[in-house]
C-alpha atoms as a PDB file:
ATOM      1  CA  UNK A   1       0.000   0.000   0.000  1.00  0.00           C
ATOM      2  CA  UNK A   2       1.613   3.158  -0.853  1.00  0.00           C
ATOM      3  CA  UNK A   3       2.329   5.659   2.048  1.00  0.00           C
ATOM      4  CA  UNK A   4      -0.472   8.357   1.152  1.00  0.00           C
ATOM      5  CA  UNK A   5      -3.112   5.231   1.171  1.00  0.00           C
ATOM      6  CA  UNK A   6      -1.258   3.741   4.555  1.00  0.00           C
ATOM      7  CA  UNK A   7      -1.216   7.262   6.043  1.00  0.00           C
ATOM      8  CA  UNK A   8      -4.964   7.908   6.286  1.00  0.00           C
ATOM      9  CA  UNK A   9      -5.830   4.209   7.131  1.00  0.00           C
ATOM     10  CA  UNK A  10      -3.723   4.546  10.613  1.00  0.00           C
ATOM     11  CA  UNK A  11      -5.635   8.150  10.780  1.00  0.00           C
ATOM     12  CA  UNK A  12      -8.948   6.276  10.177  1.00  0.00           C
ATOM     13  CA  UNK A  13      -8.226   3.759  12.487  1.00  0.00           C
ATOM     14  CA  UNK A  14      -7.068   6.517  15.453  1.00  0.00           C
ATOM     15  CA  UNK A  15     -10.512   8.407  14.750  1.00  0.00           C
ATOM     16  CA  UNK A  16     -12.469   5.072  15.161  1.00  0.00           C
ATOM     17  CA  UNK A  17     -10.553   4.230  18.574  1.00  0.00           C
ATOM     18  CA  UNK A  18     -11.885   7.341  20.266  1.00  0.00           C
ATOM     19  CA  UNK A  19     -15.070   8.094  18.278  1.00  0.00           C
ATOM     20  CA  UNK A  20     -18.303   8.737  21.054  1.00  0.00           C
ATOM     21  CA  UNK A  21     -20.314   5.844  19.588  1.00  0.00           C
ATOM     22  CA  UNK A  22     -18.435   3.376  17.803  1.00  0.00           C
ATOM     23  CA  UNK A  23     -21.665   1.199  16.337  1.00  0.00           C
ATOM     24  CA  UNK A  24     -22.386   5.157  14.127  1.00  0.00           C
ATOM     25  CA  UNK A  25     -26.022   4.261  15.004  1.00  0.00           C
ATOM     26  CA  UNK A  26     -28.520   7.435  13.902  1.00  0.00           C
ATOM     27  CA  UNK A  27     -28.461   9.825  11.135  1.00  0.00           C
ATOM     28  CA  UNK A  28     -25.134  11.408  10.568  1.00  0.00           C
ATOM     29  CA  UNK A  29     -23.953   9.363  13.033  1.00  0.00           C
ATOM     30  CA  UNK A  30     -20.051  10.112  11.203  1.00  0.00           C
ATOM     31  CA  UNK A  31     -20.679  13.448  10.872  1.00  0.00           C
ATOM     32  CA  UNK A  32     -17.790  14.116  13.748  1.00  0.00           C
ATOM     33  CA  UNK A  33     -15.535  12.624  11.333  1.00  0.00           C
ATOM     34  CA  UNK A  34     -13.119  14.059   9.267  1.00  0.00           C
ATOM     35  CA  UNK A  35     -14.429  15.265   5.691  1.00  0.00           C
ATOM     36  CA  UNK A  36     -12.497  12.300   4.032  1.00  0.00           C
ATOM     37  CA  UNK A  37     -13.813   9.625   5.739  1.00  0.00           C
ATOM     38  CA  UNK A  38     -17.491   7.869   6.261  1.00  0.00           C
ATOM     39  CA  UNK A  39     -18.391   5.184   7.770  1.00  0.00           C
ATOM     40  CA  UNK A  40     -21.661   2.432   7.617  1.00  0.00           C
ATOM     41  CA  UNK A  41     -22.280  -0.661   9.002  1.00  0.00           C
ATOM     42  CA  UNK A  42     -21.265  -3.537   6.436  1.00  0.00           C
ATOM     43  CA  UNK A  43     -25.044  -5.143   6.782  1.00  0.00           C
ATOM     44  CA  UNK A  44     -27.929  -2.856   7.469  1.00  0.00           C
ATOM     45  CA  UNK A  45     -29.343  -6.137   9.143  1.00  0.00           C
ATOM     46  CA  UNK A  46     -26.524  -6.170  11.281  1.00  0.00           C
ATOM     47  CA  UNK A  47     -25.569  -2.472  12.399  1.00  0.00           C
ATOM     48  CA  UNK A  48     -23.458  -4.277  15.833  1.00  0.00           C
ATOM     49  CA  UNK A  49     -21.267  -6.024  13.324  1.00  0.00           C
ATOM     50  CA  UNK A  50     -18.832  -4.817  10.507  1.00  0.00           C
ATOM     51  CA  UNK A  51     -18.327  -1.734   9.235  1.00  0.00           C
ATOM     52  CA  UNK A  52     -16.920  -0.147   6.251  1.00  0.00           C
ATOM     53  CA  UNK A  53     -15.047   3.086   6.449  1.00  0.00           C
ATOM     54  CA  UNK A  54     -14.919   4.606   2.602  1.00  0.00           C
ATOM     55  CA  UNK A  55     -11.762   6.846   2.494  1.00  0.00           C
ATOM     56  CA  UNK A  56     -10.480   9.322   0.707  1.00  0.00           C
ATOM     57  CA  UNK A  57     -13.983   9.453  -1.685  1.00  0.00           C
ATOM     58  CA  UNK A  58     -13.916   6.005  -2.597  1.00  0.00           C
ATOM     59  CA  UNK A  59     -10.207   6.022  -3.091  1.00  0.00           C
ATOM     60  CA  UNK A  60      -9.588   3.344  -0.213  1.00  0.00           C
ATOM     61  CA  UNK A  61     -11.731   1.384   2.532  1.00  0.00           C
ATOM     62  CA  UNK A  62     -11.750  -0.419   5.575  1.00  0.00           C
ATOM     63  CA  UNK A  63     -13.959  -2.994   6.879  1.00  0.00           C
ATOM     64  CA  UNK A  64     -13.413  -2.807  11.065  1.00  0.00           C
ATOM     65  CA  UNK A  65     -15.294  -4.648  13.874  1.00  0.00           C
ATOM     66  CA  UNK A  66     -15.576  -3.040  17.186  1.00  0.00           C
ATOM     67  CA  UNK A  67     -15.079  -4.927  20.087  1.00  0.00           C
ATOM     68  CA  UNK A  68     -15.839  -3.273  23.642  1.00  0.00           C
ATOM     69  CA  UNK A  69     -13.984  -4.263  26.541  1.00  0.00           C
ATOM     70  CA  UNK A  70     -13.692  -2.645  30.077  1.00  0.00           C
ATOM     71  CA  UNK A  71     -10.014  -1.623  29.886  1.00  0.00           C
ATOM     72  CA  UNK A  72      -9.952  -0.294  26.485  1.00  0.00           C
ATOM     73  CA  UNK A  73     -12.486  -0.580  23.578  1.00  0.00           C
ATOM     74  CA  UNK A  74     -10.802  -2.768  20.410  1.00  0.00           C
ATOM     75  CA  UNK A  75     -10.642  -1.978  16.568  1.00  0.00           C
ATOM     76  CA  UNK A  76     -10.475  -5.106  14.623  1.00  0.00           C
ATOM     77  CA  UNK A  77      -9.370  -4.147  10.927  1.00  0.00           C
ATOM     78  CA  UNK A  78     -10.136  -7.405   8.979  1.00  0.00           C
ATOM     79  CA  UNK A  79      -9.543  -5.785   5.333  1.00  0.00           C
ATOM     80  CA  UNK A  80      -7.888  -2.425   3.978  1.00  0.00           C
ATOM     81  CA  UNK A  81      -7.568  -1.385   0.726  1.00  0.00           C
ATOM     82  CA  UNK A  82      -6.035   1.600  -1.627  1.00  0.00           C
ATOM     83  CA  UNK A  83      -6.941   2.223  -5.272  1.00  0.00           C
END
């Protein structure tokens, strides 16, 4: 992955760890986000499981899993890619 694409998926990934809701339930739930970055649940019948993060407008994506523990709330990246 080239460092511009590699860049914003760490920066994605640091904006997901200390987001105030991490399931983005409502409308414009991601709307604390940065401008380059949005964010959906993978399945609309499943808003509690994956989610895709579009970066970049369209240029990249993750799909993520959130995992909530006491000690420290997880982010579980289980694909990334850059076009």
């Amino acid at each position: 992955m080239p460092a511009e694409g590699s860049d914003l998926v760490m920066s994605a990934r640091a904006e997901l760890v200390t987001t105030e809701d991490p399931y983005f339930r409502g409308i414009d739930a991601d709307a604390s986000l940065p401008h380059w970055m949005t964010v959906r649940p993978l399945s609309s019948t499943s808003p509690g499981g994956p989610h895709i993060v579009d970066l970049a407008g369209g240029r990249g994506w993750l799909i993520h899993t959130f995992m909530r523990r006491h000690a420290d709330p997880q982010i579980v990246v289980t694909e990334a890619s850059w076009a």
